[in-house]
mmCIF file of C-alpha atoms and ligand atoms in Angstrom:
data_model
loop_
_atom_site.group_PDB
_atom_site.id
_atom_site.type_symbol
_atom_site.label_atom_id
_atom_site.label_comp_id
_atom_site.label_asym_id
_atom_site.label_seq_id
_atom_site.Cartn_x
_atom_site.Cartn_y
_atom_site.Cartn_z
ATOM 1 C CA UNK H 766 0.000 0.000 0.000
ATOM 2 C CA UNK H 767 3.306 2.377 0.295
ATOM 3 C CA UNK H 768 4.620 1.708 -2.437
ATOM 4 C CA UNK H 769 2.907 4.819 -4.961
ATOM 5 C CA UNK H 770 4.472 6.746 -2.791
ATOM 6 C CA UNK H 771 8.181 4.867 -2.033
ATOM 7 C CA UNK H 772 10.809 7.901 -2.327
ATOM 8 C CA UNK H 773 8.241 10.713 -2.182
ATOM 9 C CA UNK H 774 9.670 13.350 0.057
ATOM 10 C CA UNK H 775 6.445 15.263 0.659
ATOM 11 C CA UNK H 776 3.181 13.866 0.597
ATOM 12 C CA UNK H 777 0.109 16.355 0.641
ATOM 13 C CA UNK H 778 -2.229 15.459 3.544
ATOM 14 C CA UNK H 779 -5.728 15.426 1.135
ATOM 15 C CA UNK H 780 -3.680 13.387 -1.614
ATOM 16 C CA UNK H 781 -3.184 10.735 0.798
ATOM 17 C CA UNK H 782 -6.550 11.032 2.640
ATOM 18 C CA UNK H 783 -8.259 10.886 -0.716
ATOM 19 C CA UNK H 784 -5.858 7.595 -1.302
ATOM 20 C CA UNK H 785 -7.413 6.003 1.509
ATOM 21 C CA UNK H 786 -11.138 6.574 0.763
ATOM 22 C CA UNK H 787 -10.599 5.394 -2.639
ATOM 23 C CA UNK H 788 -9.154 2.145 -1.292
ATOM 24 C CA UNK H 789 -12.252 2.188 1.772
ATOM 25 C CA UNK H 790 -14.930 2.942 -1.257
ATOM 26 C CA UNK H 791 -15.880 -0.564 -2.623
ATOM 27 C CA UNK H 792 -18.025 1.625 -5.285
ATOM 28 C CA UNK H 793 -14.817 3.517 -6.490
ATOM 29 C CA UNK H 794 -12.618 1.177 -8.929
ATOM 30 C CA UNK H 795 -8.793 1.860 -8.211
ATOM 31 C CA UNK H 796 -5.370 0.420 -9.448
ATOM 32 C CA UNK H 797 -5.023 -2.789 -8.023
ATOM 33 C CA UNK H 798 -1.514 -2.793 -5.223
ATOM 34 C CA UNK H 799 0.970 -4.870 -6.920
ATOM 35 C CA UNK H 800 3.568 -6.129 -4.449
ATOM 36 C CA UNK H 801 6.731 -5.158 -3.797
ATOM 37 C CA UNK H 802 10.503 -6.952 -2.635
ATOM 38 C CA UNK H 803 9.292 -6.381 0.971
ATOM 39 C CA UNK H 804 6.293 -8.469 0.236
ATOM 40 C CA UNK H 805 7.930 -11.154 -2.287
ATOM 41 C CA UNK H 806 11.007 -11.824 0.060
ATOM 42 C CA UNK H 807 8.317 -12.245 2.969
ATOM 43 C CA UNK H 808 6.187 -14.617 1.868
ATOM 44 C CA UNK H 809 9.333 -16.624 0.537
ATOM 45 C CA UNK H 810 10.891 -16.444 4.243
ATOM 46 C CA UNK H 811 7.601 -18.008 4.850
ATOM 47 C CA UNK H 812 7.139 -20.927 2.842
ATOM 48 C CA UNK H 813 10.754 -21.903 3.557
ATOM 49 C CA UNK H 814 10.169 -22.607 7.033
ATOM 50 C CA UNK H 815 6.987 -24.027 6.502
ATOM 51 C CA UNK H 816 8.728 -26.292 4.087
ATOM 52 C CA UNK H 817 11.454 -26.836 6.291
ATOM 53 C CA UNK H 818 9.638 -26.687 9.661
ATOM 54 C CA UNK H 819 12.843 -25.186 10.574
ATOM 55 C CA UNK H 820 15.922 -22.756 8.952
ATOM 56 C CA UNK H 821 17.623 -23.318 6.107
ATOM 57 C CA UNK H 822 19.892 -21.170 5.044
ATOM 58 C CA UNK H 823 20.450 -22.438 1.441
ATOM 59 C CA UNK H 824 16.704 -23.033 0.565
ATOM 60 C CA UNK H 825 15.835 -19.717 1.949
ATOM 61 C CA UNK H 826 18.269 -17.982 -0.612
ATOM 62 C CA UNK H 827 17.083 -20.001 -3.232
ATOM 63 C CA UNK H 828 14.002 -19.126 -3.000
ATOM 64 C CA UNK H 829 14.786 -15.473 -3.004
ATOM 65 C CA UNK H 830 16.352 -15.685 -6.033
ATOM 66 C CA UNK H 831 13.964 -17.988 -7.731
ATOM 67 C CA UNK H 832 11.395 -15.140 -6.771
ATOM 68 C CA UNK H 833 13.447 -12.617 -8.304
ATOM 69 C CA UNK H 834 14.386 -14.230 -11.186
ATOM 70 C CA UNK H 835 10.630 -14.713 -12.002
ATOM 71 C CA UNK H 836 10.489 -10.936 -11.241
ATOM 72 C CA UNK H 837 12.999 -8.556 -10.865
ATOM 73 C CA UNK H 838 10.957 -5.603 -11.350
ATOM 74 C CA UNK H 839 9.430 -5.507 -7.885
ATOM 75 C CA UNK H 840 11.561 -2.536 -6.543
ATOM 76 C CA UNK H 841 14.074 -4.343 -4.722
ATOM 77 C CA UNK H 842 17.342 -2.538 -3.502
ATOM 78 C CA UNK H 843 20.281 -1.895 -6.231
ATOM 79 C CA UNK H 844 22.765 -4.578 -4.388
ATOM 80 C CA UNK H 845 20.573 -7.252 -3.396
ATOM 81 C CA UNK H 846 20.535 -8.586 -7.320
ATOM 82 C CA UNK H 847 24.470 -9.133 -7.631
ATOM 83 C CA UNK H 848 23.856 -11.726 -4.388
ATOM 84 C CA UNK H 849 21.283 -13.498 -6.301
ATOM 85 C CA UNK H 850 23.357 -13.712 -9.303
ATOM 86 C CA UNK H 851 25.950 -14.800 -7.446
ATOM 87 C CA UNK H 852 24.370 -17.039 -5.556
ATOM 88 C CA UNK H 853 22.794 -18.986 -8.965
ATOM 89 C CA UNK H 854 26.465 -18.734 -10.921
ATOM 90 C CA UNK H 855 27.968 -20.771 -7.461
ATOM 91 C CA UNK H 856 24.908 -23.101 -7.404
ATOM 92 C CA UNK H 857 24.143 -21.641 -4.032
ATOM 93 C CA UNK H 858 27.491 -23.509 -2.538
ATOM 94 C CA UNK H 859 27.720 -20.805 0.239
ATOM 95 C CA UNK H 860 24.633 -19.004 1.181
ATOM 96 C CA UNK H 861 26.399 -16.036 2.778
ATOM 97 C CA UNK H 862 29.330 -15.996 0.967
ATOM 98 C CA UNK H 863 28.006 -13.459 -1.965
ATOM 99 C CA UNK H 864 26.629 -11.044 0.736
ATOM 100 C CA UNK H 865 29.615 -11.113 2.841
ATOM 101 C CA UNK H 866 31.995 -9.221 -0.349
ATOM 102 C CA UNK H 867 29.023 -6.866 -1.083
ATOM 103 C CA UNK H 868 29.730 -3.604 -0.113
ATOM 104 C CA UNK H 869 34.005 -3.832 -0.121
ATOM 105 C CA UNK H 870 33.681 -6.875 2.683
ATOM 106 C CA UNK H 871 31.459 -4.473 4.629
ATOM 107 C CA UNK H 872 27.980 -6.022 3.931
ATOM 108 C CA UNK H 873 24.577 -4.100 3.010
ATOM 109 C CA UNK H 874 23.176 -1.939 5.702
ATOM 110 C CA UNK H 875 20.061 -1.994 3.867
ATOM 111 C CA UNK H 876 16.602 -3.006 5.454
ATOM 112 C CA UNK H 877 15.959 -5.633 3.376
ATOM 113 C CA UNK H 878 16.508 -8.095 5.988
ATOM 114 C CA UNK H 879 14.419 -6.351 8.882
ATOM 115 C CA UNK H 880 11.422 -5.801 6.170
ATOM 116 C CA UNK H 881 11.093 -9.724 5.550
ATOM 117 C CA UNK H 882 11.768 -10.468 9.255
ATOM 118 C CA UNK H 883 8.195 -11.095 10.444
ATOM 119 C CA UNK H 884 7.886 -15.067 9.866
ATOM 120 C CA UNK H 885 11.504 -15.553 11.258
ATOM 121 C CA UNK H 886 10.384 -13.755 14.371
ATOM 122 C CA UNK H 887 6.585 -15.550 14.485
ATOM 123 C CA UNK H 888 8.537 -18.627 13.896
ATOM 124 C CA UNK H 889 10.840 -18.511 16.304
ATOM 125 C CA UNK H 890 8.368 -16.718 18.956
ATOM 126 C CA UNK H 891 6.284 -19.962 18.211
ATOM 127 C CA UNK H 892 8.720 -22.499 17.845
ATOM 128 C CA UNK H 893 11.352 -21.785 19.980
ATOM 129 C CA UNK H 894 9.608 -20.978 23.035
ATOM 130 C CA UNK H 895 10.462 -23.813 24.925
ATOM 131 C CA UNK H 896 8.108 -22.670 27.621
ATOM 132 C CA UNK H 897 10.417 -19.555 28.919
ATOM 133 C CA UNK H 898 9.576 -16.219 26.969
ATOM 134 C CA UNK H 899 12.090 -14.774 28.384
ATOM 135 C CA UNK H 900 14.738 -15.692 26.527
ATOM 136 C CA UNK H 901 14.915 -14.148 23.424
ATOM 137 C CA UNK H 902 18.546 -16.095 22.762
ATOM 138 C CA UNK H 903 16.485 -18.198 20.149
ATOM 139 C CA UNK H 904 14.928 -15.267 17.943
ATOM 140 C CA UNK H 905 18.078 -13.298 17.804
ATOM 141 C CA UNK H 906 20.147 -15.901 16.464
ATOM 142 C CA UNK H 907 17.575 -17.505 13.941
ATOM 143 C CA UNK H 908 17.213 -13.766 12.930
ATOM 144 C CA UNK H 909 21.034 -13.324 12.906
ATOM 145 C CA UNK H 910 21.520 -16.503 10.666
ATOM 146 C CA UNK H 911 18.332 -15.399 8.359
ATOM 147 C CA UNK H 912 19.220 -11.639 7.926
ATOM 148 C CA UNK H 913 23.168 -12.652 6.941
ATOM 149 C CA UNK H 914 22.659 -14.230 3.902
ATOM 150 C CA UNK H 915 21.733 -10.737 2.141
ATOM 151 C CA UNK H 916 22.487 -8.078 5.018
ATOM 152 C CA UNK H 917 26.153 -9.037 7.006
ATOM 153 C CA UNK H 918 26.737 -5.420 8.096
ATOM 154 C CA UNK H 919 25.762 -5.582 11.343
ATOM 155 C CA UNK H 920 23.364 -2.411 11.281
ATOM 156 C CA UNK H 921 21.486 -4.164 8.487
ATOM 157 C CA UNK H 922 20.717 -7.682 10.724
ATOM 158 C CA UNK H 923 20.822 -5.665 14.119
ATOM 159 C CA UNK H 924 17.886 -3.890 12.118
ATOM 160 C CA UNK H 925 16.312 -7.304 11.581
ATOM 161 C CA UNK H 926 16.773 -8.275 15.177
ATOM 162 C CA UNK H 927 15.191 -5.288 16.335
ATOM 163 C CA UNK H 928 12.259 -5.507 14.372
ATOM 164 C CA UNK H 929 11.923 -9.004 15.056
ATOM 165 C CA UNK H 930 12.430 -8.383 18.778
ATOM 166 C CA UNK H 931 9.752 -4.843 18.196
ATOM 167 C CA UNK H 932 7.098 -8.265 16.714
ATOM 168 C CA UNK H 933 7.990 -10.486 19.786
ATOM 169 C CA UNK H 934 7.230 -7.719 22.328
ATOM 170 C CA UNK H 935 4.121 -6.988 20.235
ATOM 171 C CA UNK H 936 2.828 -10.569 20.736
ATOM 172 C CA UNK H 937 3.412 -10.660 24.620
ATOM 173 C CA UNK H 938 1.616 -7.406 24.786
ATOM 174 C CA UNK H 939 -1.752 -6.739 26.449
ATOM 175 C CA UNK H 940 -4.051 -6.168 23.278
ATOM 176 C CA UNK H 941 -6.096 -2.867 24.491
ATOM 177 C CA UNK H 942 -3.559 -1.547 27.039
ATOM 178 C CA UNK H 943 0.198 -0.786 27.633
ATOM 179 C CA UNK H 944 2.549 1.688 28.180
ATOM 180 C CA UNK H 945 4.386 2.824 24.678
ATOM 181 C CA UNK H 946 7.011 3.898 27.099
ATOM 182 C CA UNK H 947 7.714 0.646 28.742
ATOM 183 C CA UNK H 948 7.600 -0.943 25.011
ATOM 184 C CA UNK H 949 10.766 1.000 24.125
ATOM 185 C CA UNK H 950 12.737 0.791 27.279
ATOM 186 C CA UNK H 951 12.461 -2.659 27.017
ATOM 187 C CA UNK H 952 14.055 -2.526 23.895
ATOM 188 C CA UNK H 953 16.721 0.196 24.447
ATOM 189 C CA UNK H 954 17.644 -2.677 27.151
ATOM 190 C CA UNK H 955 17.934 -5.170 24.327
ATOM 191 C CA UNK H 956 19.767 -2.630 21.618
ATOM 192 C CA UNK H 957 21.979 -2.165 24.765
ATOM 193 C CA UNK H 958 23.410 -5.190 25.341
ATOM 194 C CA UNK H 959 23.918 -5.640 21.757
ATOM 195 C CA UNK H 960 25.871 -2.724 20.910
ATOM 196 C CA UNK H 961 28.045 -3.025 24.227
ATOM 197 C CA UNK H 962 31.945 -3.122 22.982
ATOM 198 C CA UNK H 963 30.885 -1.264 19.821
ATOM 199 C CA UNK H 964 33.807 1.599 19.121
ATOM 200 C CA UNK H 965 32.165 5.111 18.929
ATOM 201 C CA UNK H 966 35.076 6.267 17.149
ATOM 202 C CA UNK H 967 35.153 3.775 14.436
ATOM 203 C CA UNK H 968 35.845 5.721 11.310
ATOM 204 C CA UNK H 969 32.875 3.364 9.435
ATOM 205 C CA UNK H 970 30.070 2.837 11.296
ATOM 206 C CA UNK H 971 31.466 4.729 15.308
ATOM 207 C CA UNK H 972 28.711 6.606 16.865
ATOM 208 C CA UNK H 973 25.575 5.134 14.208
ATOM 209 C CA UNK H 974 23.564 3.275 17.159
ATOM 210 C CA UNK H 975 19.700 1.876 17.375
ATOM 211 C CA UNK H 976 20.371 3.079 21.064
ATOM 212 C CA UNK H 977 20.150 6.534 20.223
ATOM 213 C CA UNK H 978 17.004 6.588 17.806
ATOM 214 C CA UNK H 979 14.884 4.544 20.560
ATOM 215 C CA UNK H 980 15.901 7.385 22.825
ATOM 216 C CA UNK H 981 14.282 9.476 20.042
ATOM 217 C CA UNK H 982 11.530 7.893 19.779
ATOM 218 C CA UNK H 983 10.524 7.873 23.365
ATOM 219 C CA UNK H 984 11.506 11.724 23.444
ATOM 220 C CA UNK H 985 8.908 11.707 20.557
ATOM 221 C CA UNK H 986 6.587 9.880 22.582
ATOM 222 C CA UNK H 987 6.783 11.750 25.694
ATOM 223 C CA UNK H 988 6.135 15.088 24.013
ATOM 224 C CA UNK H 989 2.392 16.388 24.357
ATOM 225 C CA UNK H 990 2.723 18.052 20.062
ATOM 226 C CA UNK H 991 3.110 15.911 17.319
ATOM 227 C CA UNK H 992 6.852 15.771 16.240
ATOM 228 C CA UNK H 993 6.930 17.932 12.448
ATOM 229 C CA UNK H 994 7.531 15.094 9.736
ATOM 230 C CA UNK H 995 10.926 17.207 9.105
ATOM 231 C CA UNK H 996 11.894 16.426 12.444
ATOM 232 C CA UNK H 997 10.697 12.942 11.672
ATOM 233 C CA UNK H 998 12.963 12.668 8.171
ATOM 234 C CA UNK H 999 15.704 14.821 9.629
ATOM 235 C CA UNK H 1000 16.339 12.951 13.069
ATOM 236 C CA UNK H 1001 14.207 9.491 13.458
ATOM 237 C CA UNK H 1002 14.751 8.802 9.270
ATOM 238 C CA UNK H 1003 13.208 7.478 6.413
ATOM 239 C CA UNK H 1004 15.673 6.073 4.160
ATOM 240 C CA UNK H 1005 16.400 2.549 2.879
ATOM 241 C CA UNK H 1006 18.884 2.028 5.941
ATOM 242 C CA UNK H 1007 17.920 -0.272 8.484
ATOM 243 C CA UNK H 1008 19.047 2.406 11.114
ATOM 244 C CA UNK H 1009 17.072 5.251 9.598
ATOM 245 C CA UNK H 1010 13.707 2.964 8.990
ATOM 246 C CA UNK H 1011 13.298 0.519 11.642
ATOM 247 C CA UNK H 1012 13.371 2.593 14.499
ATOM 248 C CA UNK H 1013 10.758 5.080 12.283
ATOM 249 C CA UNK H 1014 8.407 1.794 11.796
ATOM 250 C CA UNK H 1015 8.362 1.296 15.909
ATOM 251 C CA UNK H 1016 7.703 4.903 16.223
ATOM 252 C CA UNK H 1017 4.722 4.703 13.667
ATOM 253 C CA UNK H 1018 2.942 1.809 15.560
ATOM 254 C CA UNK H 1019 3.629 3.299 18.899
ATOM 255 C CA UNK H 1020 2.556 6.758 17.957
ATOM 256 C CA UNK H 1021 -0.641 5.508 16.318
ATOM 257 C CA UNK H 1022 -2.001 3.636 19.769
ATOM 258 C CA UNK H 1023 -3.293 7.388 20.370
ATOM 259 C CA UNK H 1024 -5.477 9.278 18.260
ATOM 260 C CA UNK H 1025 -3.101 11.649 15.714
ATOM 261 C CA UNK H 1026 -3.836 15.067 14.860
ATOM 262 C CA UNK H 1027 -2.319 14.591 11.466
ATOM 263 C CA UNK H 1028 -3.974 11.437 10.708
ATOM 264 C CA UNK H 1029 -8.238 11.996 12.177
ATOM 265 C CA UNK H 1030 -8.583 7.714 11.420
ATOM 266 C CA UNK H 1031 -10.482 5.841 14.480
ATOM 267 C CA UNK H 1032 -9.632 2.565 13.074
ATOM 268 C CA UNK H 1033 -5.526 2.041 14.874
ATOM 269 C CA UNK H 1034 -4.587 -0.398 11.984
ATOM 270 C CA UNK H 1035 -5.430 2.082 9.117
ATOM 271 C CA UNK H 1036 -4.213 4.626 11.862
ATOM 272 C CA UNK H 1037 -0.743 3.361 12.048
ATOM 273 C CA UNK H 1038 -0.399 2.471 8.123
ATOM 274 C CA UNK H 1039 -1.601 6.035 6.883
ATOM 275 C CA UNK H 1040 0.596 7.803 9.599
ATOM 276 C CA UNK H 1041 4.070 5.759 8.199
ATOM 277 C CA UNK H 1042 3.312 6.362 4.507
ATOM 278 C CA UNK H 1043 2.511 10.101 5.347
ATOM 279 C CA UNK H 1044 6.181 10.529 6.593
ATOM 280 C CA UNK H 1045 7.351 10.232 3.111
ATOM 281 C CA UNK H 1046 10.627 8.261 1.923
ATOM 282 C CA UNK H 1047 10.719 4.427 2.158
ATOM 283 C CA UNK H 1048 6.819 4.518 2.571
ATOM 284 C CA UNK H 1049 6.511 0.763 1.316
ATOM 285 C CA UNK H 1050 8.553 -0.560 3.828
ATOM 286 C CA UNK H 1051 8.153 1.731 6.701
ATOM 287 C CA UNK H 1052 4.277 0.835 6.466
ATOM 288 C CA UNK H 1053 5.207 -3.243 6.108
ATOM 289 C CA UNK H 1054 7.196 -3.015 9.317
ATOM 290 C CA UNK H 1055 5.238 -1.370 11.170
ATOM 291 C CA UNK H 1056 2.128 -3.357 9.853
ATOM 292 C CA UNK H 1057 3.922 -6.633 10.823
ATOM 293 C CA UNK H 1058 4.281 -4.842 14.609
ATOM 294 C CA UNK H 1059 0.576 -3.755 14.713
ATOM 295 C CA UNK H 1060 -0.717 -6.881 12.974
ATOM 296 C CA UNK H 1061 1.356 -9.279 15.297
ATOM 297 C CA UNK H 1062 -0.229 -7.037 18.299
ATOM 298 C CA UNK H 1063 -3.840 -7.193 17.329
ATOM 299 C CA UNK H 1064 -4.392 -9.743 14.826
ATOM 300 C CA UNK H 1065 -5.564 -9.973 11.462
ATOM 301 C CA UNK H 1066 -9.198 -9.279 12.413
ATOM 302 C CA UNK H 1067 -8.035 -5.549 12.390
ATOM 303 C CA UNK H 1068 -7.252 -5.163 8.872
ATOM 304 C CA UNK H 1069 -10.378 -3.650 7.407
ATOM 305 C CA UNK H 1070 -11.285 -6.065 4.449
ATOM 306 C CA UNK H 1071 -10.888 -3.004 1.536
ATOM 307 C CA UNK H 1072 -7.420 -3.012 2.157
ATOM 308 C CA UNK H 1073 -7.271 -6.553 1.312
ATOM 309 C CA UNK H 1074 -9.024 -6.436 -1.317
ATOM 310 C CA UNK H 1075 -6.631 -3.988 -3.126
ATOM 311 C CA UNK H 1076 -3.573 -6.176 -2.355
ATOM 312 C CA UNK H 1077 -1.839 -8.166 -4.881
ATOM 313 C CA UNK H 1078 -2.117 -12.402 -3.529
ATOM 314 C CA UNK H 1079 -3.609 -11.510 0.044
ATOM 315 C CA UNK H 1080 -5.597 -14.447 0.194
ATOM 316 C CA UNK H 1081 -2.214 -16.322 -0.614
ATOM 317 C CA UNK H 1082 -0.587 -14.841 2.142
ATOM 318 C CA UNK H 1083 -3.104 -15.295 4.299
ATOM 319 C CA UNK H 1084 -2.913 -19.063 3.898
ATOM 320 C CA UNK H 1085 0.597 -18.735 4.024
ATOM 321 C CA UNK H 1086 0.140 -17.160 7.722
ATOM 322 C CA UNK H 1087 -1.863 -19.928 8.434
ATOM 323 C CA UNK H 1088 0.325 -22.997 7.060
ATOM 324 C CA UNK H 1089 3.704 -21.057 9.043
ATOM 325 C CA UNK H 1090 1.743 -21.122 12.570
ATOM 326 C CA UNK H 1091 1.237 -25.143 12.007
ATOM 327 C CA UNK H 1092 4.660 -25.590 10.842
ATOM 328 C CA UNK H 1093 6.198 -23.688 13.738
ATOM 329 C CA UNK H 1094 4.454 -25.584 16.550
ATOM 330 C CA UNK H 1095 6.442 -25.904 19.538
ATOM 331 C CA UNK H 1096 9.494 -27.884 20.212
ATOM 332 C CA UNK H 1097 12.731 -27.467 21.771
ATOM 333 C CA UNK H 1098 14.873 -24.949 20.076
ATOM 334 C CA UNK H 1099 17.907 -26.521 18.517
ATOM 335 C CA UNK H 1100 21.297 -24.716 17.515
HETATM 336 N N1 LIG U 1789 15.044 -0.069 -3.632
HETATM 337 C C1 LIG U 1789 13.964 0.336 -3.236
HETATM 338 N N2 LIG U 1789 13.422 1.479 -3.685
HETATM 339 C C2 LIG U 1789 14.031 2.320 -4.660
HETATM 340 C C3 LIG U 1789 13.537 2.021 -6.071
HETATM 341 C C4 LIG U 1789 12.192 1.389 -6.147
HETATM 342 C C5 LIG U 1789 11.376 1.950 -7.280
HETATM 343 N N3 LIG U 1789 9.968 1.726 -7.015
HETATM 344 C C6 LIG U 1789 11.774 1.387 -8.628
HETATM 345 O O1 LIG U 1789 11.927 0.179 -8.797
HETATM 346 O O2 LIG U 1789 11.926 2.192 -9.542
HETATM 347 N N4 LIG U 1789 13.213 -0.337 -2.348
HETATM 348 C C7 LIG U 1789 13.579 -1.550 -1.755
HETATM 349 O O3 LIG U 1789 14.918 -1.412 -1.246
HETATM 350 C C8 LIG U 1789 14.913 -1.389 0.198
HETATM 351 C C9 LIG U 1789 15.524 -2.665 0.687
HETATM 352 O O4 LIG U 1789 16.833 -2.701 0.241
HETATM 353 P P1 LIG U 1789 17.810 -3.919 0.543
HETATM 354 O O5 LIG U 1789 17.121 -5.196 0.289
HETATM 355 O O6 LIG U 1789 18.416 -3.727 1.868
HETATM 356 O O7 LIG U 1789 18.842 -3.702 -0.623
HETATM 357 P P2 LIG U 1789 20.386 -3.311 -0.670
HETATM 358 O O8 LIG U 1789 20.680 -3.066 -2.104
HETATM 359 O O9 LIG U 1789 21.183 -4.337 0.044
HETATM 360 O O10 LIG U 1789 20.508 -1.953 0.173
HETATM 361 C C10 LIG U 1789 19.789 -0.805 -0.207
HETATM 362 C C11 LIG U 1789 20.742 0.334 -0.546
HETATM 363 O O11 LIG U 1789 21.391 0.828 0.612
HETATM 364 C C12 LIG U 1789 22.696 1.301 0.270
HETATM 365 N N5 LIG U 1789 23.707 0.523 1.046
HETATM 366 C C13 LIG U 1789 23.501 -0.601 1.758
HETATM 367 N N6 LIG U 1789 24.645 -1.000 2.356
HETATM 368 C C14 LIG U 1789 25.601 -0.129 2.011
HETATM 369 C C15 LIG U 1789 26.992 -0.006 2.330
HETATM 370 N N7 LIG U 1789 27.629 -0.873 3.133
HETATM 371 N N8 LIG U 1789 27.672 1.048 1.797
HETATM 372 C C16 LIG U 1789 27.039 1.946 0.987
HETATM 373 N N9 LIG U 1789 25.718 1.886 0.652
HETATM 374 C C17 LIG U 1789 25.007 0.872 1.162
HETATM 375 C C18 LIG U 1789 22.857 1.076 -1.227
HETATM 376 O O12 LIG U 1789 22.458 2.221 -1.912
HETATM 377 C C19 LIG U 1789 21.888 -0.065 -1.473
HETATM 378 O O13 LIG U 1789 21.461 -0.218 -2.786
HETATM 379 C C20 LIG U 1789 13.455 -1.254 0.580
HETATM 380 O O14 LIG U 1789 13.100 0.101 0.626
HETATM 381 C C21 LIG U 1789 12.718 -1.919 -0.539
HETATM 382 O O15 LIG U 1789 11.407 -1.452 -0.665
HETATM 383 MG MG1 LIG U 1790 9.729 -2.455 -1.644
HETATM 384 MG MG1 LIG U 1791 14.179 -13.381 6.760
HETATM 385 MG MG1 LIG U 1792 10.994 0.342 0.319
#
């Protein structure tokens, strides 16, 4: 639903408004949503550990690049292509050995692997639970392993991890109540840990920390005005990095468990959608992430039908959701 508007720096209020009652009018006949790379490399994240009932690295690639071979025009990031050719020329010999010389050695930073997170997380929340939700050990190393073969800078699978760890916390979550606050301390405590022994003045990536831009957010959160979508672009970020989007996509489905003067929509779902796409920049994924939070919180009861209607394969992808929950019934977590 982003996607008309992916790299759109200002978006008019009434333009998107009317975008939304066209989509909510069932009389009105609009351009059908055609899915993007967030959505392709999603739903094949899915059916690989359905297929699997657990990761595997070399069939999830494959079935990346199968996807993108069948089409490459779905508006996926300028690197990620090279890995699939890669990948095919090598007959997928090492799954992460194409991402890890992307980039001079350095890996992508890109959010590719946090936008395609949500099954990794639902199946590890699911499968790995082993009884004790406490430990998130499981999900951050199935999303570690998952994110790597297309992301191996660690900003672009710490991304993935956060966003997968943003999906747990939405799941434990009371579904009509909780404190946004709470929701990002506990994940500045995660971020924490992670980046502990990280060198603020390394001349690459020194001082760039998740740490920081959950700090914004609950500054953002704590303040009785709406931040100004500059501030929003300038500070929080909307860009195709996974620092300068995933933290944005938290903030979205945080913000929107209030009413927002910008965006006068009861319903929190649309809410929460509308408000990421009206930020501007990587509106496709932005909205994806922080629809896999909100949808993962409430359910897919809250996604008014209309929407659904519009997207490219939903009803796919909806059996899709169902077919991962049965293959990631419980067991004990193995690695
Ligand atoms: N690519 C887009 N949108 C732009 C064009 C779409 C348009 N509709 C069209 O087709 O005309 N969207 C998609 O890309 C993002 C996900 O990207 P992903 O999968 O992370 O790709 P990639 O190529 O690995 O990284 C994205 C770019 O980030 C920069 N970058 C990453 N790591 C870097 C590094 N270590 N050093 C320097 N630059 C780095 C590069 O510019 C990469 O190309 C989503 O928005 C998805 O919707
Ligand atoms: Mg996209
Ligand atoms: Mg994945
Ligand atoms: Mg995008």
């Amino acid at each position: 639903m982003g996607s008309p508007f992916e790299g759109e720096a200002h978006i008019g209020r009434t333009h998107l408004s009317n975008y939304f009652n066209q989509i909510l009018d069932p009389s009105i006949k609009v351009p059908f949503k055609p899915y993007t790379d967030d959505t392709a490399m999603t739903k094949q994240s899915a059916i690989s550990l359905i297929e699997n009932k657990s990761f595997n690295a070399q069939d999830m690639v494959k079935k990346f690049a199968n996807e993108y071979f069948h089409n490459p025009k779905r508006g996926y990031g300028s690197a990620i292509g090279d890995i699939f050719f890669n990948l095919r020329r090598t007959n997928y010999a090492d799954p992460y050995g194409p991402a890890s010389m992307q980039f001079k050695g350095l890996g992508s930073y890109g959010n590719g692997a946090a936008m395609r997170v949500a099954p990794v997380a639902l199946f590890a929340y699911h499968h790995c639970s082993d009884g004790d939700n406490h430990d998130v050990t499981p999900i951050v190393n199935l999303v570690t392993d998952a994110s790597k073969v297309t992301h191996s800078n660690k900003l672009g699978y710490r991304g993935a991890i956060l966003q997968a760890l943003a999906i747990r916390l939405a799941l434990l979550l009371d579904k009509d109540d909780f404190d946004t606050i709470s929701f990002a301390n506990e994940l500045i405590q995660y971020m924490t840990q992670m980046e502990v022994g990280d060198d603020p003045d390394d001349p690459i990536d020194g001082g760039k920390s998740f740490v920081t831009k959950l700090e914004l957010v609950k500054q953002y959160l704590n303040s009785t005005e709406e931040p100004h979508i500059e501030e929003i672009q300038n500070k929080l970020g909307v860009h195709v990095s996974a620092l300068d989007s995933v933290p944005t996509a938290i903030y979205c489905f945080l913000a929107a468990q209030k009413p927002l003067e910008s965006v006068p929509v009861d319903c929190k779902f649309h809410r929460c959608i509308h408000y990421a796409i009206s930020l501007g920049g990587d509106t496709d994924t932005i909205a994806s992430m922080a629809g896999a939070i909100i949808g993962a919180h409430m359910g897919d009861e809250v996604i008014p039908n209309q929407f659904l209607v519009h997207c490219e394969h939903s009803e796919d992808i909806r059996k899709i959701a169902d077919d991962l929950y049965e293959a990631s019934k419980p067991t004990k977590c193995e690695r």
